[in-house]
Tab-separated table of C-alpha atoms in Angstrom:
chain	number	residue	atom	x	y	z
A	298	UNK	CA	16.060	-19.290	34.073
A	299	UNK	CA	18.768	-21.420	32.485
A	300	UNK	CA	18.345	-22.023	28.788
A	301	UNK	CA	20.580	-25.035	28.965
A	302	UNK	CA	22.210	-27.203	31.579
A	303	UNK	CA	24.563	-30.050	30.792
A	304	UNK	CA	22.975	-32.893	32.702
A	305	UNK	CA	25.693	-35.520	32.836
A	306	UNK	CA	25.267	-38.130	35.550
A	307	UNK	CA	28.038	-40.603	34.869
A	308	UNK	CA	28.870	-41.105	38.520
A	309	UNK	CA	25.226	-41.705	39.359
A	310	UNK	CA	25.534	-44.875	37.270
A	311	UNK	CA	27.139	-47.543	39.452
A	312	UNK	CA	30.432	-48.957	38.277
A	313	UNK	CA	28.851	-52.385	37.813
A	314	UNK	CA	26.876	-50.952	34.870
A	315	UNK	CA	30.054	-50.433	32.829
A	316	UNK	CA	31.880	-52.759	30.447
A	317	UNK	CA	34.129	-55.284	32.180
A	318	UNK	CA	37.418	-53.983	30.670
A	319	UNK	CA	39.736	-53.292	33.602
A	320	UNK	CA	43.256	-52.915	32.194
A	321	UNK	CA	43.546	-49.411	33.628
A	322	UNK	CA	43.436	-50.794	37.177
A	323	UNK	CA	46.333	-53.215	36.729
A	324	UNK	CA	48.764	-51.018	34.803
A	325	UNK	CA	51.811	-49.928	36.851
A	326	UNK	CA	50.987	-46.629	38.526
A	327	UNK	CA	51.804	-44.711	41.674
A	328	UNK	CA	48.257	-44.425	42.959
A	329	UNK	CA	49.208	-42.138	45.815
A	330	UNK	CA	50.761	-39.648	43.399
A	331	UNK	CA	47.826	-40.074	41.026
A	332	UNK	CA	45.352	-39.164	43.751
A	333	UNK	CA	47.426	-36.194	44.876
A	334	UNK	CA	47.626	-34.814	41.333
A	335	UNK	CA	43.884	-35.248	40.680
A	336	UNK	CA	42.961	-33.640	44.007
A	337	UNK	CA	45.170	-30.609	43.325
A	338	UNK	CA	43.724	-30.301	39.810
A	339	UNK	CA	40.179	-30.424	41.145
A	340	UNK	CA	41.062	-27.652	43.576
A	341	UNK	CA	42.244	-25.485	40.681
A	342	UNK	CA	39.129	-26.294	38.639
A	343	UNK	CA	36.886	-25.307	41.553
A	344	UNK	CA	38.753	-22.039	41.981
A	345	UNK	CA	38.526	-21.302	38.279
A	346	UNK	CA	34.950	-22.398	37.554
A	347	UNK	CA	32.709	-22.727	40.614
A	348	UNK	CA	30.922	-19.533	41.753
A	349	UNK	CA	30.647	-20.976	45.263
A	350	UNK	CA	34.308	-20.206	45.875
A	351	UNK	CA	33.404	-16.499	45.700
A	352	UNK	CA	29.799	-16.644	46.928
A	353	UNK	CA	29.296	-14.165	49.766
A	354	UNK	CA	25.798	-15.606	50.316
A	355	UNK	CA	27.310	-19.016	51.016
A	356	UNK	CA	30.387	-18.315	53.162
A	357	UNK	CA	30.628	-21.976	54.213
A	358	UNK	CA	31.284	-23.172	50.665
A	359	UNK	CA	35.003	-22.412	50.457
A	360	UNK	CA	35.865	-23.841	53.922
A	361	UNK	CA	33.863	-26.969	53.128
A	362	UNK	CA	35.609	-27.402	49.779
A	363	UNK	CA	39.019	-26.899	51.387
A	364	UNK	CA	38.202	-29.403	54.140
A	365	UNK	CA	37.209	-32.001	51.535
A	366	UNK	CA	40.401	-31.411	49.569
A	367	UNK	CA	42.449	-31.745	52.764
A	368	UNK	CA	40.776	-35.069	53.641
A	369	UNK	CA	41.489	-36.406	50.145
A	370	UNK	CA	45.147	-35.361	50.494
A	371	UNK	CA	45.331	-37.278	53.778
A	372	UNK	CA	43.880	-40.354	52.114
A	373	UNK	CA	46.458	-40.031	49.351
A	374	UNK	CA	49.210	-40.731	51.886
A	375	UNK	CA	47.949	-44.306	52.338
A	376	UNK	CA	46.445	-44.947	48.885
A	377	UNK	CA	48.043	-47.935	47.190
A	378	UNK	CA	45.575	-49.065	44.533
A	379	UNK	CA	42.877	-48.020	42.065
A	380	UNK	CA	40.120	-48.482	44.618
A	381	UNK	CA	41.788	-46.104	47.048
A	382	UNK	CA	42.135	-43.465	44.319
A	383	UNK	CA	38.568	-43.800	42.998
A	384	UNK	CA	36.715	-43.865	46.296
A	385	UNK	CA	38.771	-41.025	47.742
A	386	UNK	CA	37.764	-38.934	44.743
A	387	UNK	CA	34.162	-40.111	45.089
A	388	UNK	CA	34.147	-39.131	48.752
A	389	UNK	CA	35.559	-35.711	47.898
A	390	UNK	CA	32.850	-35.080	45.303
A	391	UNK	CA	30.104	-36.401	47.603
A	392	UNK	CA	31.124	-33.895	50.250
A	393	UNK	CA	29.650	-31.061	48.195
A	394	UNK	CA	26.138	-32.558	48.589
A	395	UNK	CA	25.390	-31.228	45.116
A	396	UNK	CA	24.127	-33.263	42.182
A	397	UNK	CA	25.740	-30.717	39.870
A	398	UNK	CA	29.246	-31.528	41.120
A	399	UNK	CA	29.964	-34.864	39.494
A	400	UNK	CA	32.755	-37.274	38.589
A	401	UNK	CA	32.783	-40.140	36.113
A	402	UNK	CA	35.294	-42.787	35.115
A	403	UNK	CA	36.814	-42.134	31.702
A	404	UNK	CA	38.043	-45.690	30.956
A	405	UNK	CA	35.637	-48.549	30.527
A	406	UNK	CA	35.405	-51.123	33.242
A	407	UNK	CA	34.487	-50.735	36.864
A	408	UNK	CA	36.284	-52.009	39.920
A	409	UNK	CA	35.904	-55.696	40.819
A	410	UNK	CA	32.883	-56.212	43.036
A	411	UNK	CA	32.069	-58.528	45.917
A	412	UNK	CA	28.792	-59.290	47.669
A	413	UNK	CA	27.576	-61.591	50.476
A	414	UNK	CA	24.985	-63.313	48.277
A	415	UNK	CA	22.222	-60.726	48.598
A	416	UNK	CA	21.395	-57.047	48.046
A	417	UNK	CA	19.029	-54.760	49.909
A	418	UNK	CA	16.974	-51.836	48.707
A	419	UNK	CA	14.883	-49.185	50.412
A	420	UNK	CA	11.166	-49.701	50.997
A	421	UNK	CA	10.164	-46.534	52.768
A	422	UNK	CA	12.607	-46.059	55.631
A	423	UNK	CA	13.486	-49.770	55.774
A	424	UNK	CA	16.264	-51.635	53.985
A	425	UNK	CA	14.975	-55.018	52.869
A	426	UNK	CA	16.509	-57.908	50.982
A	427	UNK	CA	15.373	-57.543	47.368
A	428	UNK	CA	17.824	-59.749	45.463
A	429	UNK	CA	19.630	-62.915	46.532
A	430	UNK	CA	21.581	-65.882	45.258
A	431	UNK	CA	18.930	-68.589	45.125
A	432	UNK	CA	21.618	-71.223	45.592
A	433	UNK	CA	22.793	-69.672	48.873
A	434	UNK	CA	20.810	-71.262	51.670
A	435	UNK	CA	22.563	-69.077	54.242
A	436	UNK	CA	21.445	-65.735	52.782
A	437	UNK	CA	18.474	-63.958	54.390
A	438	UNK	CA	15.169	-64.427	52.609
A	439	UNK	CA	13.595	-61.852	50.298
A	440	UNK	CA	11.786	-59.163	52.268
A	441	UNK	CA	13.895	-59.581	55.411
A	442	UNK	CA	14.438	-56.172	57.063
A	443	UNK	CA	17.965	-55.116	58.005
A	444	UNK	CA	18.415	-54.302	61.699
A	445	UNK	CA	22.176	-53.843	62.064
A	446	UNK	CA	25.618	-55.136	61.100
A	447	UNK	CA	28.553	-55.538	63.471
A	448	UNK	CA	26.641	-53.492	66.032
A	449	UNK	CA	25.984	-50.552	63.670
A	450	UNK	CA	22.306	-49.787	63.046
A	451	UNK	CA	20.961	-49.980	59.501
A	452	UNK	CA	20.543	-46.215	58.968
A	453	UNK	CA	24.069	-45.367	60.142
A	454	UNK	CA	25.515	-48.242	58.151
A	455	UNK	CA	23.949	-46.976	54.923
A	456	UNK	CA	25.125	-43.432	55.554
A	457	UNK	CA	28.713	-44.566	56.154
A	458	UNK	CA	28.918	-47.089	53.339
A	459	UNK	CA	26.904	-45.299	50.675
A	460	UNK	CA	25.976	-41.753	51.671
A	461	UNK	CA	29.569	-40.756	52.356
A	462	UNK	CA	30.472	-41.612	48.750
A	463	UNK	CA	27.221	-40.547	47.030
A	464	UNK	CA	26.275	-37.409	48.940
A	465	UNK	CA	22.852	-35.880	49.691
A	466	UNK	CA	21.886	-38.872	51.829
A	467	UNK	CA	19.075	-36.814	53.338
A	468	UNK	CA	17.147	-37.239	50.066
A	469	UNK	CA	14.719	-40.089	49.542
A	470	UNK	CA	15.783	-40.284	45.896
A	471	UNK	CA	19.412	-40.984	46.821
A	472	UNK	CA	18.393	-43.870	49.043
A	473	UNK	CA	15.981	-45.287	46.480
A	474	UNK	CA	18.562	-45.177	43.686
A	475	UNK	CA	21.643	-46.230	45.636
A	476	UNK	CA	20.381	-48.349	48.526
A	477	UNK	CA	21.609	-51.550	46.894
A	478	UNK	CA	25.196	-50.383	47.484
A	479	UNK	CA	24.990	-51.191	51.209
A	480	UNK	CA	25.916	-54.810	50.474
A	481	UNK	CA	28.251	-54.182	47.562
A	482	UNK	CA	32.003	-53.997	48.023
A	483	UNK	CA	33.877	-52.482	45.079
A	484	UNK	CA	37.494	-52.300	46.280
A	485	UNK	CA	36.782	-49.396	48.634
A	486	UNK	CA	39.532	-49.408	51.295
A	487	UNK	CA	37.866	-46.624	53.298
A	488	UNK	CA	34.992	-48.838	54.483
A	489	UNK	CA	35.300	-52.424	55.805
A	490	UNK	CA	33.222	-55.393	54.754
A	491	UNK	CA	30.765	-56.411	57.480
A	492	UNK	CA	31.140	-59.735	59.286
A	493	UNK	CA	27.652	-60.394	60.645
A	494	UNK	CA	24.215	-58.785	60.348
A	495	UNK	CA	20.832	-59.126	61.957
A	496	UNK	CA	17.607	-59.120	59.976
A	497	UNK	CA	13.993	-59.185	61.042
A	498	UNK	CA	12.376	-62.291	59.561
A	499	UNK	CA	8.735	-63.111	60.285
A	500	UNK	CA	8.737	-60.693	63.205
A	501	UNK	CA	11.874	-62.121	64.817
A	502	UNK	CA	15.531	-61.074	64.742
A	503	UNK	CA	17.831	-63.538	62.997
A	504	UNK	CA	21.636	-63.337	62.793
A	505	UNK	CA	23.587	-64.094	59.614
A	506	UNK	CA	27.324	-64.487	59.158
A	507	UNK	CA	28.370	-62.868	55.872
A	508	UNK	CA	30.451	-64.707	53.314
A	509	UNK	CA	31.804	-62.175	50.821
A	510	UNK	CA	32.742	-63.360	47.327
A	511	UNK	CA	33.223	-61.981	43.857
A	512	UNK	CA	30.275	-61.329	41.565
A	513	UNK	CA	30.568	-60.668	37.849
A	514	UNK	CA	29.735	-57.252	36.482
A	515	UNK	CA	27.140	-58.882	34.216
A	516	UNK	CA	25.346	-60.555	37.117
A	517	UNK	CA	25.528	-57.487	39.329
A	518	UNK	CA	24.421	-55.250	36.460
A	519	UNK	CA	21.370	-57.399	35.779
A	520	UNK	CA	20.431	-57.385	39.456
A	521	UNK	CA	20.900	-53.621	39.677
A	522	UNK	CA	18.734	-53.050	36.636
A	523	UNK	CA	16.006	-55.237	38.104
A	524	UNK	CA	16.119	-53.291	41.379
A	525	UNK	CA	16.214	-49.853	39.767
A	526	UNK	CA	12.977	-47.977	40.267
A	527	UNK	CA	13.227	-46.067	36.997
A	528	UNK	CA	11.886	-46.408	33.464
A	529	UNK	CA	13.146	-44.817	30.245
A	530	UNK	CA	10.248	-44.582	27.783
A	531	UNK	CA	10.734	-43.509	24.191
A	532	UNK	CA	10.216	-39.878	23.259
A	533	UNK	CA	6.860	-39.116	21.749
A	534	UNK	CA	3.162	-38.319	21.994
A	535	UNK	CA	0.476	-40.968	22.215
A	536	UNK	CA	-3.289	-40.653	22.373
A	537	UNK	CA	-4.977	-43.057	24.778
A	538	UNK	CA	-8.192	-44.893	23.918
A	539	UNK	CA	-10.071	-42.776	26.464
A	540	UNK	CA	-9.033	-39.504	24.803
A	541	UNK	CA	-6.162	-38.689	27.142
A	542	UNK	CA	-2.629	-37.938	25.951
A	543	UNK	CA	0.819	-39.055	27.098
A	544	UNK	CA	3.858	-36.929	26.238
A	545	UNK	CA	7.058	-38.795	27.117
A	546	UNK	CA	10.270	-36.806	27.597
A	547	UNK	CA	13.025	-38.962	29.163
A	548	UNK	CA	15.616	-36.209	28.659
A	549	UNK	CA	15.867	-32.447	28.168
A	550	UNK	CA	19.275	-32.611	26.491
A	551	UNK	CA	20.235	-29.217	25.092
A	552	UNK	CA	23.052	-30.451	22.853
A	553	UNK	CA	21.964	-29.717	19.263
A	554	UNK	CA	23.900	-32.764	18.040
A	555	UNK	CA	22.100	-35.192	20.342
A	556	UNK	CA	19.297	-37.559	19.384
A	557	UNK	CA	17.271	-36.222	22.323
A	558	UNK	CA	17.436	-32.673	20.913
A	559	UNK	CA	16.043	-33.881	17.603
A	560	UNK	CA	13.336	-35.950	19.319
A	561	UNK	CA	12.270	-33.044	21.522
A	562	UNK	CA	12.152	-30.694	18.534
A	563	UNK	CA	9.854	-33.175	16.793
A	564	UNK	CA	7.697	-33.596	19.894
A	565	UNK	CA	7.179	-29.847	20.283
A	566	UNK	CA	6.266	-29.541	16.616
A	567	UNK	CA	3.693	-32.335	17.005
A	568	UNK	CA	2.341	-30.744	20.193
A	569	UNK	CA	1.889	-27.463	18.353
A	570	UNK	CA	-0.037	-29.179	15.563
A	571	UNK	CA	-2.143	-31.084	18.122
A	572	UNK	CA	-2.647	-28.132	20.469
A	573	UNK	CA	-6.443	-28.076	20.155
A	574	UNK	CA	-6.725	-31.811	20.948
A	575	UNK	CA	-4.362	-31.516	23.904
A	576	UNK	CA	-6.330	-28.627	25.364
A	577	UNK	CA	-9.636	-30.449	24.929
A	578	UNK	CA	-8.433	-33.784	26.323
A	579	UNK	CA	-9.822	-35.201	29.593
A	580	UNK	CA	-6.244	-35.401	30.854
A	581	UNK	CA	-2.669	-34.978	29.673
A	582	UNK	CA	0.287	-36.789	31.229
A	583	UNK	CA	3.669	-35.103	30.964
A	584	UNK	CA	5.872	-38.145	31.512
A	585	UNK	CA	9.319	-37.281	32.913
A	586	UNK	CA	10.388	-40.814	33.815
A	587	UNK	CA	14.076	-41.234	33.072
A	588	UNK	CA	14.653	-37.480	32.783
A	589	UNK	CA	17.745	-36.281	34.626
A	590	UNK	CA	17.811	-32.759	33.222
A	591	UNK	CA	19.277	-30.868	30.305
A	592	UNK	CA	17.875	-27.552	29.070
A	593	UNK	CA	14.946	-25.827	30.732
A	594	UNK	CA	13.882	-24.099	27.530
A	595	UNK	CA	12.047	-27.287	26.434
A	596	UNK	CA	9.627	-27.156	29.366
A	597	UNK	CA	9.064	-23.429	28.886
A	598	UNK	CA	8.183	-23.952	25.241
A	599	UNK	CA	5.784	-26.785	26.085
A	600	UNK	CA	4.115	-24.539	28.661
A	601	UNK	CA	3.582	-21.983	25.873
A	602	UNK	CA	1.846	-24.621	23.767
A	603	UNK	CA	-0.394	-25.999	26.510
A	604	UNK	CA	-1.309	-22.964	28.601
A	605	UNK	CA	-0.571	-19.988	26.400
A	606	UNK	CA	0.862	-16.595	27.269
A	607	UNK	CA	-1.855	-15.034	29.411
A	608	UNK	CA	-2.322	-18.012	31.742
A	609	UNK	CA	1.439	-18.272	32.201
A	610	UNK	CA	1.773	-14.602	33.039
A	611	UNK	CA	-0.950	-14.897	35.655
A	612	UNK	CA	0.456	-18.075	37.244
A	613	UNK	CA	4.183	-18.024	36.636
A	614	UNK	CA	6.756	-18.503	39.358
A	615	UNK	CA	8.419	-15.505	40.980
A	616	UNK	CA	11.214	-14.274	38.749
A	617	UNK	CA	14.753	-15.305	39.646
A	618	UNK	CA	16.427	-12.194	41.025
A	619	UNK	CA	19.655	-12.605	39.066
A	620	UNK	CA	22.306	-15.079	37.953
A	621	UNK	CA	25.950	-14.791	38.989
A	622	UNK	CA	28.529	-16.388	36.697
A	623	UNK	CA	32.079	-17.283	37.648
A	624	UNK	CA	33.984	-15.213	35.110
A	625	UNK	CA	36.934	-17.228	33.748
A	626	UNK	CA	38.465	-18.175	30.428
A	627	UNK	CA	37.505	-21.812	30.937
A	628	UNK	CA	33.854	-20.969	31.520
A	629	UNK	CA	33.795	-18.605	28.560
A	630	UNK	CA	35.252	-21.338	26.355
A	631	UNK	CA	32.539	-23.757	27.526
A	632	UNK	CA	29.714	-21.380	26.637
A	633	UNK	CA	31.400	-20.444	23.342
A	634	UNK	CA	31.648	-24.114	22.353
A	635	UNK	CA	27.954	-24.555	23.068
A	636	UNK	CA	27.134	-21.447	21.041
A	637	UNK	CA	29.172	-22.727	18.094
A	638	UNK	CA	27.341	-26.058	18.161
A	639	UNK	CA	24.015	-24.298	18.357
A	640	UNK	CA	24.802	-21.964	15.474
A	641	UNK	CA	25.956	-24.869	13.314
A	642	UNK	CA	22.624	-26.583	13.925
A	643	UNK	CA	20.581	-23.405	13.224
A	644	UNK	CA	19.473	-23.458	16.852
A	645	UNK	CA	17.027	-21.322	18.792
A	646	UNK	CA	17.733	-17.592	18.346
A	647	UNK	CA	16.925	-16.913	22.011
A	648	UNK	CA	19.559	-19.406	23.121
A	649	UNK	CA	22.130	-17.876	20.778
A	650	UNK	CA	21.412	-14.430	22.179
A	651	UNK	CA	21.692	-15.775	25.716
A	652	UNK	CA	25.117	-17.298	24.956
A	653	UNK	CA	26.362	-14.052	23.404
A	654	UNK	CA	25.239	-12.095	26.458
A	655	UNK	CA	26.883	-14.536	28.886
A	656	UNK	CA	30.194	-14.497	26.985
A	657	UNK	CA	30.284	-10.707	26.786
A	658	UNK	CA	29.292	-10.360	30.435
A	659	UNK	CA	32.012	-12.682	31.707
A	660	UNK	CA	34.632	-10.949	29.573
A	661	UNK	CA	33.562	-7.601	30.992
A	662	UNK	CA	33.815	-8.869	34.561
A	663	UNK	CA	37.291	-10.268	33.948
A	664	UNK	CA	38.435	-6.975	32.481
A	665	UNK	CA	37.197	-5.254	35.632
A	666	UNK	CA	38.948	-7.776	37.890
A	667	UNK	CA	35.666	-9.165	39.249
A	668	UNK	CA	35.371	-12.928	39.940
A	669	UNK	CA	31.625	-12.959	39.241
A	670	UNK	CA	29.444	-11.429	36.551
A	671	UNK	CA	25.870	-10.682	37.497
A	672	UNK	CA	23.151	-11.098	34.883
A	673	UNK	CA	20.078	-9.189	35.988
A	674	UNK	CA	16.666	-10.247	34.774
A	675	UNK	CA	14.656	-7.661	32.927
A	676	UNK	CA	11.217	-6.965	34.432
A	677	UNK	CA	8.646	-9.256	32.892
A	678	UNK	CA	5.575	-7.796	31.207
A	679	UNK	CA	2.358	-8.235	33.162
A	680	UNK	CA	-1.234	-8.722	32.140
A	681	UNK	CA	-3.319	-5.971	30.701
A	682	UNK	CA	-5.403	-4.191	33.372
A	683	UNK	CA	-8.692	-5.982	33.918
A	684	UNK	CA	-7.578	-9.144	32.134
A	685	UNK	CA	-8.980	-12.420	33.513
A	686	UNK	CA	-7.090	-15.315	31.903
A	687	UNK	CA	-8.912	-18.597	31.423
A	688	UNK	CA	-7.089	-21.916	31.667
A	689	UNK	CA	-7.192	-23.335	28.128
A	690	UNK	CA	-6.569	-26.894	29.426
A	691	UNK	CA	-10.009	-28.488	29.872
A	692	UNK	CA	-8.783	-31.608	31.667
A	693	UNK	CA	-6.180	-32.216	34.325
A	694	UNK	CA	-2.490	-32.105	33.509
A	695	UNK	CA	-0.364	-34.643	35.394
A	696	UNK	CA	3.418	-34.444	35.765
A	697	UNK	CA	4.788	-37.957	36.210
A	698	UNK	CA	8.147	-37.983	38.032
A	699	UNK	CA	10.648	-40.541	39.288
A	700	UNK	CA	13.553	-40.343	41.785
A	701	UNK	CA	16.044	-39.360	39.081
A	702	UNK	CA	14.326	-36.089	38.128
A	703	UNK	CA	16.898	-33.341	38.665
A	704	UNK	CA	18.221	-30.078	37.258
A	705	UNK	CA	16.143	-28.946	34.250
A	706	UNK	CA	13.677	-31.746	34.983
A	707	UNK	CA	12.978	-30.016	38.311
A	708	UNK	CA	12.640	-26.695	36.482
A	709	UNK	CA	9.935	-28.323	34.368
A	710	UNK	CA	8.061	-29.522	37.446
A	711	UNK	CA	8.340	-26.026	38.934
A	712	UNK	CA	6.910	-24.385	35.833
A	713	UNK	CA	4.138	-26.863	35.115
A	714	UNK	CA	2.935	-27.108	38.721
A	715	UNK	CA	2.723	-23.317	38.835
A	716	UNK	CA	0.406	-23.570	35.814
A	717	UNK	CA	-1.843	-25.958	37.766
A	718	UNK	CA	-0.417	-29.350	36.826
A	719	UNK	CA	-0.589	-32.135	39.429
A	720	UNK	CA	2.578	-34.043	40.272
A	721	UNK	CA	2.217	-37.827	40.455
A	722	UNK	CA	4.583	-40.782	40.692
A	723	UNK	CA	7.598	-40.623	43.028
A	724	UNK	CA	9.467	-37.932	44.897
A	725	UNK	CA	12.149	-36.321	42.744
A	726	UNK	CA	15.814	-35.745	43.319
A	727	UNK	CA	16.937	-32.214	44.175
A	728	UNK	CA	19.557	-29.715	43.148
A	729	UNK	CA	21.346	-26.716	44.535
A	730	UNK	CA	21.247	-23.210	43.092
A	731	UNK	CA	24.617	-23.834	41.422
A	732	UNK	CA	23.979	-24.598	37.751
A	733	UNK	CA	25.351	-24.845	34.194
A	734	UNK	CA	28.074	-27.472	34.072
A	735	UNK	CA	31.561	-27.406	32.623
A	736	UNK	CA	33.362	-30.653	31.852
A	737	UNK	CA	37.043	-30.995	32.728
A	738	UNK	CA	39.484	-33.915	32.549
A	739	UNK	CA	41.741	-34.768	35.490
A	740	UNK	CA	45.528	-35.273	35.067
A	741	UNK	CA	45.286	-39.039	35.597
A	742	UNK	CA	43.276	-39.360	32.400
A	743	UNK	CA	41.067	-41.780	34.310
A	744	UNK	CA	38.210	-39.480	35.267
A	745	UNK	CA	36.315	-36.370	34.280
A	746	UNK	CA	34.488	-33.902	36.508
A	747	UNK	CA	31.525	-31.624	35.915
A	748	UNK	CA	31.502	-28.340	37.816
A	749	UNK	CA	28.820	-25.596	37.910
A	750	UNK	CA	29.608	-22.201	36.413
A	751	UNK	CA	26.749	-20.039	37.736
A	752	UNK	CA	24.473	-19.548	40.727
A	753	UNK	CA	20.806	-18.543	40.846
A	754	UNK	CA	19.755	-15.747	43.176
A	755	UNK	CA	16.251	-15.903	44.597
A	756	UNK	CA	15.000	-19.158	43.088
A	757	UNK	CA	11.526	-20.085	44.343
A	758	UNK	CA	12.477	-23.707	45.080
A	759	UNK	CA	14.975	-24.043	47.890
A	760	UNK	CA	18.455	-25.494	47.884
A	761	UNK	CA	18.368	-29.309	47.614
A	762	UNK	CA	14.566	-29.279	47.941
A	763	UNK	CA	12.800	-32.146	46.118
A	764	UNK	CA	9.373	-32.001	44.513
A	765	UNK	CA	6.852	-34.229	46.311
A	766	UNK	CA	3.972	-35.803	44.351
A	767	UNK	CA	0.365	-35.194	45.351
A	768	UNK	CA	-0.321	-38.854	44.499
A	769	UNK	CA	2.346	-41.531	45.041
A	770	UNK	CA	2.546	-44.567	42.771
A	771	UNK	CA	3.755	-47.501	44.882
A	772	UNK	CA	4.102	-49.937	41.999
A	773	UNK	CA	6.856	-50.535	39.481
A	774	UNK	CA	7.315	-47.432	37.315
A	775	UNK	CA	8.380	-49.734	34.481
A	776	UNK	CA	4.968	-51.450	34.463
A	777	UNK	CA	3.265	-49.426	31.730
A	778	UNK	CA	-0.098	-51.171	31.956
A	779	UNK	CA	-0.367	-50.776	35.732
A	780	UNK	CA	0.790	-47.179	35.593
A	781	UNK	CA	-1.695	-46.161	32.899
A	782	UNK	CA	-4.535	-47.908	34.700
A	783	UNK	CA	-3.586	-46.066	37.891
A	784	UNK	CA	-3.584	-42.679	36.122
A	785	UNK	CA	-6.969	-43.417	34.570
A	786	UNK	CA	-8.380	-44.397	37.984
A	787	UNK	CA	-6.828	-41.293	39.513
A	788	UNK	CA	-8.457	-39.053	36.923
A	789	UNK	CA	-11.857	-40.707	37.369
A	790	UNK	CA	-11.711	-40.135	41.138
A	791	UNK	CA	-11.127	-36.450	40.502
């Protein structure tokens, strides 16, 4: 399993969430040449860093990457502005359908946005109006269900306008988190603004002519925050009045210099000291709201504290067969930089040993002229003959997830559910078997990309497979009182 994964999701944050400084968009620049240079650079980065380019178990990867690069080059021929550059790059990245292939704007300030006076969001399979300009009498009412626009049905419209530039549109989590983009227009020349739409209102179809106009980043940001179905609790452990415990972990950041690393170190120390109380509690909630990934060693260590060695050995997931690393100087430098940070912070000895092994292995593969280095897992020790482990957790353990749970957050759900934990909340995001991200700047200086460096072989959870809760919370995940009451009721029902 990965000991660390750089979970950076800059492009998952919509541009309206950024500061409104936009000088970079108006400075004189040949945007066609800018796009061409960034596309060619991304092609070189993929070749140098991504194991998929040499993955004989995924022969479609290279042709798909080359097709995406070719489409972006075609778009460069007619690109004339910042919007054309940005959304062509976004479309290229989305084509990988991989949350671990990411792009983020380096300068502050998003593209100017327009809207028709309302935004929709997903409620199940339906897109419904969830935010509107109260002063606009011509906008559809809250709760109105989208039928179609300009003759294009709602599902196809969302896929073309949002999915094509976000990727993985087959996932519920992508629709939940990005559905409000259907009626946002952020200078994207590759999709037109709609003229007229039909909504179902009170059981009847009603037509609306759309009047697009500018909306400030502050207004749009506030509306997006209100629509977001995510919460970001503080790190920590809290005992409930009924004897239950909540352990909140909104990140698994593996960077030793980060505040999250320090908070997680403190949380694990407190969990160790409180181990007896946690094991005797009527229930324990492992709260992953807000967690987008990081390092999977945090969840492994918490499993040690809660369930102990013997129970884990008896219930652990099948071992990953191996890990293949793309052997390159750039990837070696990335792991070396992480190792140096870790050593400076007196980090975990196991993680230091892992980094040393990965660096040496990639160097050996390069010396042999091999594009990939394979790290084989050593056989894991089993239980003693005749051993019958007993679950030390007296009460139920719940894993609370939201649609943003990805990467190492998914690893945590994998591990804890194998121990017997019950997933609750919302369906998670998903990831591919390509892991461990390297950051690289593009020649324009306007964007950075994050590209995987390794690939898992034989992971139990499938490619882009989300984790589905046994019990779904239909309310607002930010409503702490309602959520805690629901968990208590859930535990009483048994």
